[in-house]
XYZ file of C-alpha atoms in Angstrom:
577
model
C 4.919 75.193 50.118
C 4.447 71.462 49.502
C 0.960 72.035 48.125
C 2.290 74.811 45.922
C 5.009 72.563 44.539
C 2.466 69.801 43.813
C 0.021 72.238 42.198
C 2.703 73.872 40.046
C 4.075 70.453 39.043
C 0.594 69.295 38.049
C -0.095 72.430 35.999
C 3.306 72.079 34.364
C 2.566 68.427 33.602
C -0.792 69.225 31.998
C 0.632 72.074 29.936
C 3.710 70.157 28.862
C 1.680 67.021 28.168
C -0.608 68.935 25.806
C 2.292 70.531 23.930
C 4.275 67.285 23.923
C 1.395 65.264 22.479
C 0.770 67.914 19.815
C 4.424 68.008 18.789
C 4.680 64.208 18.912
C 1.723 63.733 16.604
C 3.086 66.397 14.233
C 6.430 64.598 14.180
C 4.627 61.305 13.669
C 2.915 62.570 10.511
C 6.174 64.061 9.201
C 8.150 60.891 9.971
C 5.598 58.646 8.278
C 5.559 60.875 5.202
C 9.362 60.870 5.078
C 9.563 57.132 5.702
C 6.987 56.444 2.977
C 9.016 58.485 0.537
C 12.241 56.670 1.404
C 10.571 53.264 1.241
C 9.059 54.163 -2.136
C 12.485 55.241 -3.408
C 14.046 51.989 -2.224
C 11.370 49.888 -3.860
C 11.958 51.780 -7.107
C 15.688 51.194 -6.685
C 15.116 47.441 -6.303
C 13.086 47.345 -9.529
C 15.524 49.527 -11.471
C 18.595 47.537 -10.364
C 16.888 44.273 -11.260
C 16.344 45.672 -14.764
C 19.999 46.643 -15.218
C 20.912 43.042 -15.923
C 18.543 43.110 -18.899
C 20.570 45.852 -20.546
C 23.725 43.760 -20.643
C 24.310 41.313 -23.544
C 25.599 38.517 -21.302
C 22.277 36.674 -20.789
C 21.250 37.065 -24.426
C 24.606 35.787 -25.720
C 24.505 32.848 -23.288
C 20.983 32.029 -24.513
C 22.208 32.038 -28.105
C 25.096 29.733 -27.159
C 22.737 27.254 -25.499
C 20.313 27.454 -28.404
C 23.029 26.725 -30.950
C 23.375 23.202 -29.603
C 26.224 21.108 -28.228
C 28.279 21.473 -31.416
C 29.386 24.900 -30.145
C 33.014 24.501 -28.996
C 32.310 26.685 -25.945
C 30.091 23.932 -24.480
C 32.874 21.355 -24.499
C 33.383 22.371 -20.879
C 29.957 22.899 -19.331
C 31.399 23.705 -15.883
C 33.306 26.611 -17.377
C 30.079 27.936 -18.900
C 28.191 27.512 -15.589
C 30.958 29.180 -13.596
C 31.063 32.083 -16.051
C 27.312 32.708 -15.700
C 27.348 32.491 -11.888
C 30.339 34.818 -11.639
C 28.405 37.271 -13.801
C 25.367 37.036 -11.487
C 27.611 37.280 -8.429
C 29.049 40.572 -9.655
C 25.531 42.055 -9.667
C 24.814 40.753 -6.153
C 28.087 42.098 -4.814
C 27.565 45.509 -6.412
C 23.955 45.903 -5.222
C 23.011 46.406 -1.577
C 19.419 45.717 -2.619
C 19.954 41.974 -3.252
C 21.591 39.120 -1.387
C 20.674 36.398 -3.930
C 20.153 36.285 -7.703
C 19.250 33.313 -9.943
C 18.511 32.895 -13.645
C 16.829 29.883 -15.296
C 17.287 29.475 -19.057
C 14.269 28.057 -20.902
C 16.610 26.366 -23.394
C 17.958 23.751 -20.977
C 15.873 24.493 -17.846
C 19.132 24.840 -15.926
C 19.311 27.401 -13.092
C 22.426 29.417 -12.287
C 22.669 31.470 -9.080
C 24.894 33.545 -6.849
C 24.293 34.704 -3.250
C 25.887 37.117 -0.768
C 24.379 35.584 2.353
C 25.810 32.413 3.884
C 22.605 31.833 5.856
C 20.458 31.455 2.730
C 19.358 27.986 1.601
C 20.024 28.658 -2.063
C 19.011 25.154 -3.187
C 15.539 25.522 -1.661
C 15.086 28.833 -3.469
C 15.937 27.557 -6.947
C 13.839 24.429 -6.358
C 10.772 26.534 -5.548
C 8.666 25.933 -8.663
C 6.112 28.546 -7.601
C 8.707 31.309 -8.100
C 9.293 30.411 -11.732
C 5.636 29.572 -12.393
C 4.517 33.096 -11.342
C 6.934 34.679 -13.790
C 5.238 33.084 -16.800
C 2.209 35.351 -16.520
C 4.230 38.544 -15.944
C 4.916 39.382 -19.614
C 8.298 40.670 -18.548
C 6.936 42.883 -15.721
C 8.418 42.503 -12.223
C 6.374 40.517 -9.682
C 6.814 40.566 -5.904
C 6.700 37.234 -4.142
C 6.641 36.687 -0.375
C 7.763 33.333 1.010
C 5.813 32.615 4.217
C 6.131 30.468 7.298
C 3.159 30.147 9.676
C 1.337 32.943 7.866
C 4.221 35.422 8.154
C 6.588 36.427 5.356
C 10.191 35.337 5.821
C 11.697 36.253 2.439
C 10.880 38.804 -0.261
C 11.590 38.086 -3.939
C 11.375 40.078 -7.136
C 10.850 37.815 -10.171
C 10.430 38.567 -13.853
C 10.566 36.817 -17.216
C 13.315 38.004 -19.535
C 12.341 38.526 -23.188
C 14.792 38.566 -26.065
C 15.283 42.171 -27.139
C 14.972 41.367 -30.847
C 12.570 38.443 -31.109
C 10.598 38.986 -27.849
C 11.181 35.272 -27.205
C 11.218 34.316 -23.509
C 14.795 33.298 -22.804
C 14.431 32.627 -19.084
C 13.350 33.752 -15.618
C 15.240 36.129 -13.238
C 14.786 35.662 -9.464
C 16.167 38.287 -7.038
C 16.108 37.797 -3.270
C 15.592 41.303 -1.781
C 17.664 42.318 1.234
C 15.085 43.066 3.990
C 17.569 45.260 5.880
C 17.896 47.450 2.815
C 14.129 47.847 2.540
C 13.176 48.200 6.200
C 16.412 49.081 7.985
C 15.736 52.795 7.654
C 12.618 52.479 9.814
C 14.672 52.429 13.004
C 16.115 55.820 12.113
C 12.605 57.268 12.006
C 11.403 55.777 15.296
C 11.424 58.867 17.503
C 10.172 56.813 20.441
C 10.519 53.102 21.106
C 6.836 53.135 22.106
C 5.787 53.384 18.486
C 4.237 50.498 16.551
C 5.213 50.277 12.890
C 3.625 47.934 10.343
C 4.071 47.527 6.586
C 1.537 45.611 4.484
C 1.576 44.617 0.820
C -1.334 45.207 -1.572
C -2.968 41.958 -0.410
C -2.878 42.940 3.270
C 0.021 40.613 4.119
C 2.110 41.950 7.016
C 5.630 42.378 5.654
C 7.284 44.129 8.590
C 6.267 44.897 12.150
C 7.850 46.658 15.098
C 5.424 46.116 18.004
C 5.888 47.479 21.533
C 2.181 47.499 22.473
C 0.501 45.028 24.784
C -2.007 42.625 23.322
C -5.107 44.748 24.058
C -3.455 47.811 22.515
C -2.384 45.797 19.491
C -5.947 44.609 18.889
C -7.303 48.152 19.301
C -4.670 49.432 16.848
C -5.614 46.843 14.229
C -9.296 47.754 14.620
C -8.449 51.427 14.099
C -6.417 50.505 11.006
C -9.348 48.578 9.483
C -11.624 51.635 9.858
C -9.060 54.090 8.426
C -8.386 55.147 4.890
C -4.850 55.516 3.527
C -2.869 58.727 3.652
C -4.289 60.290 6.787
C -4.073 60.801 10.541
C -6.564 59.089 12.824
C -7.178 58.652 16.541
C -9.331 56.484 18.789
C -9.899 56.042 22.530
C -8.992 52.808 24.282
C -9.501 52.290 28.036
C -9.206 55.992 28.756
C -6.124 56.322 26.553
C -5.789 57.841 23.090
C -4.233 55.889 20.222
C -2.923 57.867 17.250
C -2.414 56.424 13.760
C -0.566 57.887 10.809
C -1.322 55.920 7.637
C 0.307 56.253 4.196
C -0.017 54.242 1.006
C 3.151 53.820 -1.044
C 2.449 54.672 -4.713
C 2.583 52.156 -7.577
C 2.852 49.005 -5.401
C 0.035 50.090 -3.051
C 1.967 48.916 -0.025
C 0.697 50.476 3.208
C 2.708 51.997 6.064
C 0.972 52.394 9.455
C 2.549 53.889 12.593
C 0.799 53.982 15.987
C 1.605 55.802 19.228
C -0.180 55.818 22.565
C -0.809 58.944 24.636
C -0.195 57.126 27.924
C 2.990 55.605 26.610
C 4.210 59.018 25.482
C 3.729 60.502 28.946
C 4.777 57.552 31.073
C 8.097 59.132 32.091
C 6.428 62.447 32.925
C 3.867 60.690 35.114
C 6.674 58.990 37.005
C 8.321 62.367 37.643
C 5.019 63.846 38.869
C 4.450 60.905 41.220
C 7.990 61.214 42.552
C 7.454 64.924 43.271
C 4.196 64.172 45.094
C 5.789 61.482 47.289
C 8.805 63.681 48.078
C 6.501 66.545 49.105
C 4.570 64.297 51.497
C 7.760 62.906 53.007
C 9.386 66.311 53.454
C 6.264 68.135 54.766
C 7.316 67.863 58.469
C 10.781 69.106 57.529
C 9.177 72.108 55.795
C 7.186 72.960 58.933
C 10.267 72.847 61.174
C 12.236 74.861 58.656
C 9.531 77.536 58.386
C 9.387 77.921 62.180
C 13.184 78.157 62.382
C 13.326 80.737 59.593
C 10.660 82.863 61.281
C 12.340 82.750 64.671
C 15.936 83.271 63.533
C 15.546 85.433 60.429
C 12.138 86.998 59.854
C 11.499 88.217 63.421
C 14.929 89.915 63.738
C 14.389 91.513 60.336
C 11.093 92.973 61.566
C 12.984 94.426 64.549
C 15.563 95.997 62.258
C 12.831 97.470 60.010
C 11.181 99.036 63.077
C 14.449 100.731 64.122
C 15.027 101.994 60.579
C 11.512 103.423 60.503
C 12.255 105.418 63.688
C 15.417 106.869 62.149
C 13.452 107.779 59.018
C 11.036 109.763 61.225
C 13.888 111.879 62.598
C 15.022 110.050 65.717
C 18.768 109.749 66.212
C 20.947 107.448 68.265
C 18.665 104.445 67.624
C 20.483 101.082 67.943
C 19.676 97.354 68.016
C 20.792 95.243 70.981
C 21.651 91.729 69.900
C 24.442 89.273 70.600
C 24.165 87.354 67.323
C 27.407 86.295 65.611
C 25.979 85.350 62.211
C 25.216 87.439 59.117
C 22.278 89.182 60.818
C 24.533 90.027 63.754
C 26.885 91.669 61.280
C 23.941 93.609 59.788
C 22.876 94.789 63.277
C 26.392 95.964 64.097
C 26.603 97.752 60.756
C 23.225 99.384 61.425
C 24.414 100.585 64.867
C 27.581 102.054 63.328
C 25.497 103.698 60.612
C 23.141 105.220 63.221
C 26.070 106.564 65.236
C 27.700 107.902 62.072
C 24.470 109.660 61.059
C 24.360 111.356 64.455
C 27.971 112.424 64.115
C 27.478 113.702 60.585
C 24.409 115.711 61.552
C 26.509 117.493 64.159
C 29.136 118.299 61.559
C 26.799 119.515 58.806
C 27.039 123.162 59.771
C 30.862 123.169 59.905
C 31.181 121.260 56.633
C 28.752 123.643 54.924
C 31.016 126.530 55.839
C 34.068 124.626 54.607
C 32.378 123.901 51.263
C 31.526 127.543 50.737
C 35.118 128.452 51.445
C 36.314 125.820 48.962
C 33.984 127.186 46.285
C 35.383 130.683 46.797
C 38.951 129.412 46.492
C 38.047 127.471 43.329
C 36.668 130.612 41.749
C 39.799 132.505 42.707
C 41.941 129.753 41.141
C 40.139 130.253 37.820
C 40.750 134.012 37.793
C 44.456 133.786 37.012
C 44.258 131.647 33.800
C 41.362 133.706 32.497
C 43.238 136.925 33.306
C 46.251 135.524 31.418
C 44.104 134.753 28.323
C 42.582 138.231 28.379
C 46.029 139.813 28.735
C 47.326 137.778 25.754
C 44.397 138.980 23.665
C 45.352 142.554 24.531
C 48.983 141.934 23.546
C 47.839 140.344 20.285
C 45.660 143.354 19.498
C 48.588 145.723 20.181
C 50.962 143.612 18.010
C 48.536 143.727 15.078
C 48.055 147.442 15.602
C 51.802 148.077 15.278
C 52.294 145.501 12.489
C 54.426 143.023 14.447
C 53.021 139.878 12.778
C 55.444 137.378 14.343
C 54.470 138.391 17.845
C 50.773 138.305 16.871
C 51.083 134.754 15.489
C 52.936 133.544 18.591
C 50.439 135.131 20.957
C 47.507 133.661 18.993
C 49.061 130.167 19.074
C 49.868 130.386 22.786
C 46.387 131.694 23.559
C 44.827 128.726 21.666
C 46.905 126.220 23.662
C 46.052 127.854 26.996
C 42.373 127.968 26.022
C 42.463 124.220 25.295
C 43.903 123.567 28.742
C 41.271 125.747 30.417
C 38.491 123.479 29.028
C 35.830 126.186 29.258
C 33.086 123.931 27.793
C 34.072 120.851 29.841
C 34.766 119.075 26.538
C 36.611 115.799 27.113
C 36.553 114.358 23.558
C 37.346 116.350 20.401
C 37.779 115.482 16.684
C 41.314 114.740 15.528
C 41.172 117.756 13.201
C 40.879 120.036 16.270
C 43.707 118.231 18.026
C 45.803 118.895 14.902
C 44.986 122.623 15.236
C 46.510 122.610 18.753
C 49.534 120.739 17.392
C 49.923 123.267 14.573
C 49.842 126.140 17.096
C 52.399 124.349 19.252
C 54.581 123.729 16.178
C 54.405 127.429 15.283
C 55.851 128.318 18.700
C 58.562 125.684 18.290
C 59.490 127.025 14.839
C 59.721 130.580 16.213
C 61.967 129.322 18.964
C 64.244 126.873 17.147
C 63.890 127.909 13.532
C 64.958 125.233 11.056
C 66.661 123.158 13.725
C 63.498 121.121 14.304
C 61.189 120.096 11.449
C 57.722 118.576 11.736
C 56.139 116.073 9.283
C 52.482 114.996 9.281
C 50.857 112.043 7.494
C 47.133 111.971 8.330
C 44.421 109.651 6.974
C 41.446 111.841 5.923
C 38.978 109.212 7.165
C 40.288 109.694 10.714
C 39.891 113.485 10.933
C 36.382 113.372 12.431
C 37.125 110.560 14.881
C 36.990 111.815 18.491
C 39.843 111.311 20.931
C 40.592 112.731 24.402
C 41.669 116.370 24.247
C 45.450 117.031 24.242
C 46.278 113.349 23.710
C 48.876 113.787 20.935
C 50.444 117.184 21.730
C 52.179 115.957 24.930
C 53.810 113.144 22.942
C 55.212 115.644 20.396
C 56.381 117.901 23.223
C 58.104 114.906 24.804
C 59.962 114.145 21.538
C 61.200 117.755 21.232
C 62.055 118.221 24.906
C 63.857 114.909 25.457
C 65.012 113.955 21.978
C 65.780 117.003 19.802
C 66.263 120.123 21.915
C 69.759 119.231 23.105
C 70.771 117.281 20.006
C 73.386 118.917 17.812
C 72.043 119.822 14.426
C 68.413 119.316 15.411
C 66.154 116.718 13.850
C 62.652 115.753 12.741
C 59.410 114.820 14.497
C 56.968 112.744 12.413
C 53.252 112.260 13.194
C 51.353 109.434 11.460
C 47.616 108.826 11.953
C 45.927 105.986 10.047
C 43.153 103.416 10.277
C 44.058 99.724 10.240
C 41.054 97.370 10.301
C 39.147 98.301 13.491
C 41.974 100.243 15.132
C 43.087 103.886 15.041
C 46.891 103.962 14.820
C 48.822 107.055 16.089
C 52.630 107.122 15.748
C 54.957 109.881 17.011
C 58.580 109.286 15.969
C 61.758 111.369 16.222
C 65.383 110.904 15.222
C 66.707 112.464 18.422
C 68.955 111.291 21.237
C 66.783 108.288 22.124
C 66.531 106.613 25.515
C 69.189 104.353 26.978
C 68.204 100.768 27.830
C 68.149 101.204 31.600
C 65.974 104.327 31.540
C 63.640 102.758 28.970
C 63.300 99.654 31.154
C 62.426 101.757 34.217
C 59.933 103.799 32.190
C 58.115 100.707 30.883
C 58.068 99.203 34.366
C 56.525 102.398 35.738
C 53.889 102.314 32.999
C 53.013 98.699 33.836
C 52.842 99.412 37.578
C 51.065 102.766 37.009
C 53.356 104.707 39.397
C 55.242 107.975 39.099
C 58.920 107.924 38.127
C 61.821 110.251 37.654
C 61.415 110.332 33.873
C 57.813 111.514 34.155
C 58.582 114.268 36.702
C 60.622 116.205 34.118
C 57.520 117.337 32.213
C 54.111 118.574 33.326
C 52.086 116.375 31.008
C 54.278 113.440 30.058
C 53.745 110.131 28.415
C 52.723 108.605 31.763
C 49.813 111.031 31.911
C 48.699 110.075 28.403
C 49.154 106.369 29.192
C 46.940 106.579 32.292
C 44.236 108.538 30.490
C 44.027 105.943 27.714
C 43.660 103.075 30.186
C 41.061 104.979 32.164
C 38.930 105.804 29.081
C 39.397 102.768 26.809
C 40.309 99.999 29.236
C 43.392 98.289 30.634
C 44.138 96.471 27.352
C 45.033 99.767 25.636
C 47.958 102.144 26.238
C 51.272 103.331 24.821
C 54.102 101.288 23.342
C 57.563 102.907 23.375
C 60.467 101.796 21.189
C 63.787 103.622 21.483
C 67.472 103.183 20.820
C 70.081 105.470 22.308
C 71.484 107.844 19.694
C 68.931 106.861 16.997
C 65.576 108.152 18.184
C 62.304 107.184 19.827
C 58.979 105.920 18.468
C 55.720 105.998 20.427
C 52.835 103.881 19.096
C 49.279 104.359 20.287
C 46.348 102.138 19.217
C 42.720 103.036 19.979
C 39.489 101.207 19.069
C 37.902 102.604 15.904
C 34.164 102.323 15.143
C 33.555 103.151 11.486
C 29.730 103.052 11.819
C 29.655 105.722 14.491
C 32.380 107.833 12.948
C 33.334 109.080 16.400
C 35.042 107.731 19.452
C 33.391 106.689 22.658
């Protein structure tokens, strides 16, 4: 078992490692492509936002003021002029997440005005950097990227450009923007699926602008060698000390900056290898425990099971009275005792087969005799109906036909449990005919049936007992008679059946007892007064549709009773369950 666990774990490791490396490299390519796109968009945003200041008239008007000389009354307070310019620059810095410093040097007076959003910046050292402003002279108004370095590594990124007068194309000054590195490179962390990745960004001159390095020195050197041999916009791999290094390499358009991301196969699978090693060590440690456990299982479980199988095989071959002798008090002991009882019961049942066969034959004969009487009654009614038609007594013929239809429904000759509502309405119409013959105009019957529900199947004789209940308990003894109303409709996914009468109603105490009996599913005095009462219908509904369905009864003494029945309706099937 230990070897099996180790073998299965190893196969699972190899399979998962292959799939994991494939998916990781696919994600690497997708992440680098997405990161390149975002970085390109952010570089474009830096350039576009730096150009917005050129659209405004503020710098051009300030240039004209300076050029007009000190006779201009505005220059009587130079500090006010300087503050106004720096506030203007500060508004751009505050409104742009791309920059944390902005400076402008006018050629007219060689004075530099600046604003920053970073307290850690040494603003004076930036504006005193002559190289920044010298580079802008050869730009012809185009933006130039400048990277301030310390010990060969960039520490600050600037975007500089000369500003030309919109009308005369005269150079009015130089704009210097310190780019926020977090804005440019902060999104990289969101794309690092694993902290074992190495990410590097280079400018067009090969200067390393950003680096996230988790590799050891030998891996870092191997990665740089792979990068030197690779072309932009591709996926590359190389072996290093038995490991595989993967590189995804993209060049950012326009600026020709390069984005390189590395991952190591061993680093990807380091956690999985730890799990595999842990499984191997645990298997070695627990091997003696497995051996003891296997011996115990064989002695206490498998061997007794073999004994039980042998006894069962003997019974299968026709032997009787076979038992298992065992004093166990655990689950197997319970199985043995159950087997012994079963064997004894089989012997007893075999001895009773002959007697029970005779009893079953006798029961079948009595069942056939019990069916003779209802069938004889139906045949006799047919004869009476034929005689009534022969002598022209139409009322008697109609009553006999209606009664015969109701009896035939109760006989259930075709063992038909579910019927369409239209057939149930036929039984109700026949029952209503008999009621009208008996009571005349004393009791009236109103139907309101949704045509869409006519073909829906319900249990046979589900509604007729409810109507009989309304007549028997509510209207028969009421002076002046009354009305029974039947409503069948479809509401959302439910079939709604309502039987209402304006009869005597049910007093509160009787209604309470009736509802309690329905909840407890027991017989009661109210139900015993009719052969098929509302309790019968209530139980059938719960049995067929589930315990959440049933009847709801609302009644008020002297005002009538309403019975509401809701069944699940499936429009797609068009029939009931």
